[in-house]
Amino acid sequence: MASLMQGRLPISEDLLLMQKGTLMRKVRSKSWKKLRYFRLQDDGMTVWHARQAGSTAKPTFSISDVESVREGQESELLRSLAEELPLEQGFTIVFHGRRSNLDLVANSAEEAKIWMQGLQLLVDFVTGMDQQERLDQWLSDWFQRGDKNQDGRMSFHEVQRLLHLMNVKMDQEYAFQLFQAADTSESGTLEGEEFVEFYKALTKRTEVQELFENFSADGQKLTLLEFVDFLQEEQKEGERASDLALELIDRYEPSDSGKLRHVLSMDGFLNYLCSKDGDIFNPTCLPVYQDMTQPLNHYYINSSHNTYLVGDQLYGHSSVEGYIRALKRGCRCVEVDIWDGPNGEPIVYHGHTLTSRIPFKDVVATVAQYAFQTSDYPVILSLENHCSWEQQQVMAYHLTEILGEQLLSTTLDGLLPTQLPSPEELRRKILVKGKKLRTLEEDLEEEEEEEELECELETEQEADTELEAHLESVSQELSPRSKDKKKEKKSKPILCPSLSALVVYLKSVSFHSFTHSREHYRFYETSSFSEAKARSLIKEAGNEFVQHNAWQLSRVYPSGLRTDSSNYNPQELWNAGCQMVAMNVQTAGLEMDICDGFFRQNGGCGYVLKPDFLRDAQSSFHPERPISPFKAQTLLIQIISGQQLPKEDTSKERSIVDPLVRVEIFGVRPDKSRQETSYVENNGFNPYWGQTLSFQVLVPQLALLRFVVEDYNRKSRNDFIGQYTVPWSCMQQGYRHVHLLSKDGISLHPASIFVHISIREGPEGDES
């Protein structure tokens, strides 16, 4: 089986050395450092480890789990051990999702380089895999697990055990028939290609075959016209169906003769249905497709709360890793809690708790490095400043020096704006959100006066100290801050002017009431709300909140009682137009599924344009009581079948899942609902439901769908299997696959559910 992948693997000296194995030090903490023998398996796709060469090995990770590989000096943990373990011999393996990094230290810099280069080569290879190659890799992984004695072949007994692991309960006689049919060499075992044939027989999709035959005159192929009919009638592709059919045949038909004749075989049809084009998530919503030239307050902004924490709020670990993960997953607003630290250096941690601490300058350096790796659109640093005057000056210095040109320290054109700039205008800029001593008008006025005085100096070309003193006094007389400066000599204000000056478009102000904000605040002033305060405002004055958010930015943050770093549902805050709904992104669950699913659209750039009725300062929309002119829609979802559903707990070798599918709608309160199918007993491999669920949605522009697959349990809570969340506006109609994700949002490929989606205008039963 390994040969399937080996035939396609890149050839590299590094990989050959990794396959021989290397003794390295695995580092978990300052006190936990143990020698382990790591070896890249022959398939080139998995790394196993053992206590020493020759002892029993077990899987450590699959290459598809790896997001990136970093050098030793980029690891917080390895840097803290630099005196003991040479940094050039260390490296970090970073995994997708929330899995902890793996820090390793080799015996030499050369060995470390071999593993770093080799792993990166394999990660790049996996990233570039097509659908078939990904399936081959998945099969190769299973073959490795099923081949108990690692002899490259599988007996029927090993196949039976593997079927259990793969969630298949099958009649033993039927399984043996398939086994014998696949064993073309008649050796009594299955080798690589034979196992693939066995798998194909096992995964025959009768429901797809029937669909194919419904549109195919001869049951063997879909002609171009037949495929166009399918795309128009079922997939609702409209006028573009003819051009699209040619494109899809060229992309997914495996045979060259089929491509030439413009026909689609059953294999090509299945390839299309399982592809991005056949996905429930509309591929046109995947790149940046929205207007990015509107003011910042017209967008939802992917926001993180207590970004430095990778655990709970009381004892959790503070780490720059929190910022790296948040920024790489598309967060555009990150929070920094800053307190006075030792040696005059500010530190970041959750104040008055036992969470660990990190230097502020390390956080700023991390933001500078990772801010624009995922998205070019602006990053907002939301500062919670608890520092003394002196350490605020240090903060301002670090922000200015480390961020350099990335930092926005004055308005874009030096002039007073009449509205917030757009994400497009602020590309690759980092904005500071925080308290400010004065208004933007006063800042710009002073800058202008200072420029005029500098011009006078240049013209006269005199560096005479008396003249300098005179000009300074003139400057103070002209400046509206002159009176403040006299006071400053007596008592320093709480906020340091150099830090205050770095806050431009995002001045933090206290919220008193919507009327007070309208009468006293400017469009560049922003208020923060606790989740409880925001919820009560939505109930008491939902329409006013919508109007407020049409001209000013709002940030909502989780309750201080959420010491476990749990989350609220962001949807109800988005319904009122709140832009920065901050989440504890380190905590997986329903709420983060909604957040991730929503921000998956628009290129994952971290900005999503609000619907027009939430951008209108005179909007009549009330999130709690939505009324016309919103056009209700009816959604019919047929849950057809499931494919290769995993077990959450693979240690339960004997149990096979009893899967059910739940569909949940999130949106305005009247739209919130959930329905589920019955469960299928003992089949996680190819369960069939064939059940239709129906939903009525009043405000589709604000709705999201979440699919959840669970393992039914009579005696206790159902076990989670997988989920997928999609915004209503990004959903494709017709026969679609929903490719499932884990709790951490990682692909569970090839696990999916096959559905049919139909959307009708108007409420159920309304045919008008």
XYZ file of N, CA and C in Angstrom, residues 265-368:
312
model
N -18.228 10.146 -17.298
C -18.456 8.780 -16.807
C -18.970 8.841 -15.373
N -19.382 7.675 -14.859
C -19.832 7.592 -13.461
C -18.715 8.059 -12.509
N -17.468 7.655 -12.780
C -16.334 8.085 -11.936
C -16.168 9.599 -11.984
N -16.288 10.173 -13.193
C -16.167 11.625 -13.342
C -17.291 12.356 -12.622
N -18.512 11.777 -12.698
C -19.681 12.362 -12.029
C -19.473 12.383 -10.514
N -18.965 11.271 -9.978
C -18.704 11.189 -8.536
C -17.580 12.148 -8.135
N -16.542 12.241 -8.990
C -15.450 13.198 -8.729
C -15.995 14.617 -8.602
N -16.908 14.975 -9.531
C -17.512 16.321 -9.497
C -18.306 16.520 -8.212
N -19.168 15.543 -7.863
C -20.018 15.700 -6.676
C -19.201 15.828 -5.388
N -18.019 15.188 -5.354
C -17.186 15.228 -4.141
C -16.217 16.422 -4.130
N -16.224 17.209 -5.216
C -15.238 18.290 -5.362
C -15.721 19.600 -4.743
N -14.870 20.640 -4.838
C -15.247 21.983 -4.383
C -16.460 22.496 -5.152
N -16.540 22.139 -6.463
C -17.677 22.591 -7.273
C -18.975 21.924 -6.834
N -18.870 20.720 -6.273
C -20.056 20.002 -5.798
C -20.304 20.208 -4.317
N -19.525 21.061 -3.705
C -19.610 21.319 -2.259
C -20.827 22.168 -1.944
N -21.304 22.085 -0.716
C -22.430 22.934 -0.300
C -22.010 24.402 -0.247
N -20.725 24.659 0.023
C -20.228 26.039 0.118
C -19.906 26.534 -1.296
N -20.596 27.576 -1.716
C -20.440 28.098 -3.072
C -19.004 28.575 -3.317
N -18.288 28.005 -4.309
C -16.884 28.406 -4.526
C -16.714 29.887 -4.876
N -17.783 30.532 -5.369
C -17.654 31.969 -5.682
C -17.559 32.812 -4.415
N -17.938 32.221 -3.263
C -17.838 32.952 -1.977
C -16.485 32.729 -1.298
N -15.645 31.865 -1.878
C -14.363 31.553 -1.234
C -13.308 32.650 -1.398
N -13.141 33.262 -2.588
C -12.191 34.396 -2.670
C -12.839 35.658 -2.085
N -12.075 36.758 -2.027
C -12.668 38.038 -1.606
C -13.624 38.462 -2.720
N -14.922 38.472 -2.421
C -15.916 38.768 -3.459
C -16.774 39.988 -3.109
N -16.583 40.541 -1.903
C -17.420 41.658 -1.482
C -16.743 43.002 -1.743
N -17.541 44.064 -1.721
C -17.033 45.428 -1.869
C -16.240 45.780 -0.608
N -14.941 46.058 -0.771
C -14.084 46.336 0.398
C -13.772 47.832 0.525
N -14.577 48.676 -0.144
C -14.285 50.122 -0.151
C -15.246 50.917 0.729
N -16.044 50.235 1.533
C -16.974 50.947 2.412
C -16.299 51.236 3.760
N -16.863 52.180 4.551
C -16.241 52.512 5.851
C -16.145 51.280 6.759
N -15.130 51.264 7.591
C -14.829 50.134 8.481
C -16.047 49.673 9.282
N -16.898 50.617 9.699
C -18.050 50.269 10.542
C -19.140 49.503 9.789
N -18.982 49.348 8.458
C -19.961 48.605 7.667
C -19.622 47.118 7.566
N -18.603 46.681 8.300
C -18.154 45.286 8.205
C -18.201 44.589 9.561
N -18.499 43.299 9.520
C -18.222 42.441 10.679
C -16.721 42.161 10.648
N -16.086 42.192 11.823
C -14.626 42.031 11.889
C -14.300 40.838 12.792
N -13.583 39.887 12.267
C -13.209 38.684 13.017
C -12.321 39.086 14.201
N -12.843 38.902 15.424
C -12.194 39.478 16.615
C -11.940 38.440 17.697
N -10.821 38.631 18.390
C -10.387 37.693 19.428
C -10.346 38.390 20.793
N -10.712 37.660 21.830
C -10.697 38.176 23.202
C -9.542 37.519 23.972
N -8.871 38.305 24.827
C -7.751 37.762 25.621
C -6.852 36.876 24.747
N -6.414 37.446 23.643
C -5.744 36.673 22.586
C -4.493 35.959 23.094
N -3.876 36.491 24.133
C -2.622 35.931 24.650
C -2.828 34.604 25.364
N -4.088 34.268 25.728
C -4.328 33.044 26.487
C -4.511 31.853 25.562
N -3.877 30.729 25.907
C -4.131 29.497 25.177
C -4.834 28.485 26.085
N -5.319 28.985 27.239
C -6.054 28.138 28.184
C -7.127 28.942 28.874
N -7.358 28.624 30.172
C -8.427 29.327 30.884
C -7.974 30.697 31.374
N -8.913 31.419 32.044
C -8.677 32.815 32.420
C -8.014 32.977 33.799
N -7.870 31.860 34.544
C -7.319 31.973 35.896
C -5.881 31.461 35.997
N -5.642 30.286 35.405
C -4.306 29.683 35.518
C -3.675 29.433 34.152
N -4.380 29.824 33.094
C -3.958 29.488 31.730
C -2.593 30.037 31.354
N -2.071 29.447 30.299
C -0.751 29.814 29.796
C -0.886 30.998 28.845
N -0.143 32.079 29.103
C -0.086 33.207 28.163
C 1.054 32.930 27.196
N 0.801 33.156 25.923
C 1.817 32.822 24.936
C 1.620 33.646 23.674
N 2.728 33.979 23.007
C 2.602 34.659 21.713
C 1.944 33.714 20.700
N 1.954 32.415 21.007
C 1.298 31.432 20.142
C -0.181 31.776 19.966
N -0.799 32.351 21.017
C -2.197 32.778 20.927
C -2.392 33.789 19.808
N -1.452 34.733 19.676
C -1.535 35.747 18.614
C -1.272 35.131 17.240
N -0.288 34.229 17.185
C 0.030 33.582 15.902
C -1.195 32.828 15.394
N -1.809 32.026 16.277
C -2.961 31.214 15.859
C -4.138 32.089 15.460
N -4.409 33.134 16.253
C -5.550 34.018 15.955
C -5.351 34.705 14.608
N -4.157 35.259 14.384
C -3.903 35.989 13.135
C -3.918 35.050 11.933
N -3.383 33.838 12.117
C -3.327 32.910 10.987
C -4.703 32.362 10.635
N -5.634 32.379 11.604
C -6.986 31.901 11.289
C -7.875 33.043 10.822
N -7.292 34.241 10.645
C -8.039 35.341 10.030
C -8.541 36.409 10.974
N -8.223 36.307 12.290
C -8.647 37.372 13.217
C -8.012 38.690 12.795
N -8.811 39.753 12.813
C -8.287 41.082 12.447
C -8.328 42.039 13.630
N -8.870 41.603 14.755
C -8.826 42.426 15.966
C -8.364 41.535 17.105
N -7.199 41.854 17.678
C -6.647 41.049 18.776
C -6.517 41.924 20.020
N -6.650 41.299 21.175
C -6.635 42.058 22.437
C -5.310 41.884 23.159
N -4.846 42.984 23.751
C -3.592 42.960 24.511
C -3.832 43.625 25.870
N -3.743 42.834 26.959
C -3.852 43.379 28.324
C -2.441 43.663 28.825
N -2.125 44.949 29.065
C -0.737 45.312 29.405
C -0.649 45.863 30.824
N 0.349 45.353 31.561
C 0.581 45.753 32.954
C 2.060 46.096 33.128
N 2.365 46.824 34.211
C 3.769 47.128 34.515
C 4.538 45.832 34.776
N 5.721 45.732 34.153
C 6.537 44.540 34.339
C 7.888 44.885 34.944
N 8.728 43.889 35.219
C 10.043 44.133 35.811
C 10.997 44.817 34.820
N 12.011 45.483 35.341
C 13.054 46.142 34.536
C 12.487 47.168 33.550
N 11.366 47.779 33.932
C 10.792 48.842 33.092
C 10.132 48.358 31.821
N 9.969 47.028 31.676
C 9.367 46.473 30.453
C 7.930 46.014 30.718
N 6.941 46.570 29.984
C 5.541 46.160 30.175
C 5.353 44.678 29.844
N 4.392 44.043 30.536
C 4.111 42.623 30.308
C 2.632 42.433 29.970
N 2.346 41.303 29.331
C 0.979 40.988 28.915
C 0.519 39.744 29.669
N -0.607 39.867 30.368
C -1.243 38.716 31.017
C -2.625 39.126 31.492
N -3.377 38.173 32.046
C -4.723 38.456 32.542
C -4.584 38.943 33.978
N -4.710 40.238 34.162
C -4.416 40.868 35.458
C -5.127 40.244 36.650
N -4.438 40.272 37.799
C -4.976 39.773 39.077
C -5.307 38.275 39.023
N -4.621 37.530 38.157
C -4.820 36.075 38.085
C -3.445 35.414 38.071
N -3.458 34.087 38.002
C -2.194 33.337 38.006
C -1.759 32.933 36.593
N -2.353 33.574 35.583
C -1.916 33.259 34.211
C -0.466 33.714 34.043
N 0.274 33.006 33.179
C 1.690 33.356 32.979
C 1.809 34.677 32.216
N 3.029 35.242 32.158
C 3.223 36.579 31.589
C 4.174 36.544 30.395
N 3.951 37.452 29.432
C 4.861 37.570 28.292
C 5.217 39.033 28.069
N 6.440 39.333 27.631
C 6.827 40.728 27.402
C 5.989 41.367 26.291
N 5.554 42.596 26.489
C 4.748 43.330 25.506
C 5.482 43.422 24.169
N 6.797 43.626 24.233
C 7.547 43.790 22.976
C 7.532 42.497 22.152
N 7.463 41.332 22.823
C 7.372 40.059 22.096
C 6.036 39.943 21.368
N 4.981 40.432 22.024
C 3.649 40.411 21.399
C 3.651 41.294 20.155
N 4.217 42.505 20.277
C 4.250 43.451 19.150
C 5.072 42.864 18.000
N 6.208 42.232 18.329
C 7.058 41.623 17.293
C 6.318 40.487 16.588
N 5.551 39.709 17.353
C 4.766 38.607 16.778
C 3.696 39.147 15.838
N 3.007 40.203 16.270
C 1.967 40.814 15.427
C 2.606 41.341 14.137
N 3.766 41.996 14.263
C 4.464 42.528 13.076
C 4.767 41.407 12.085
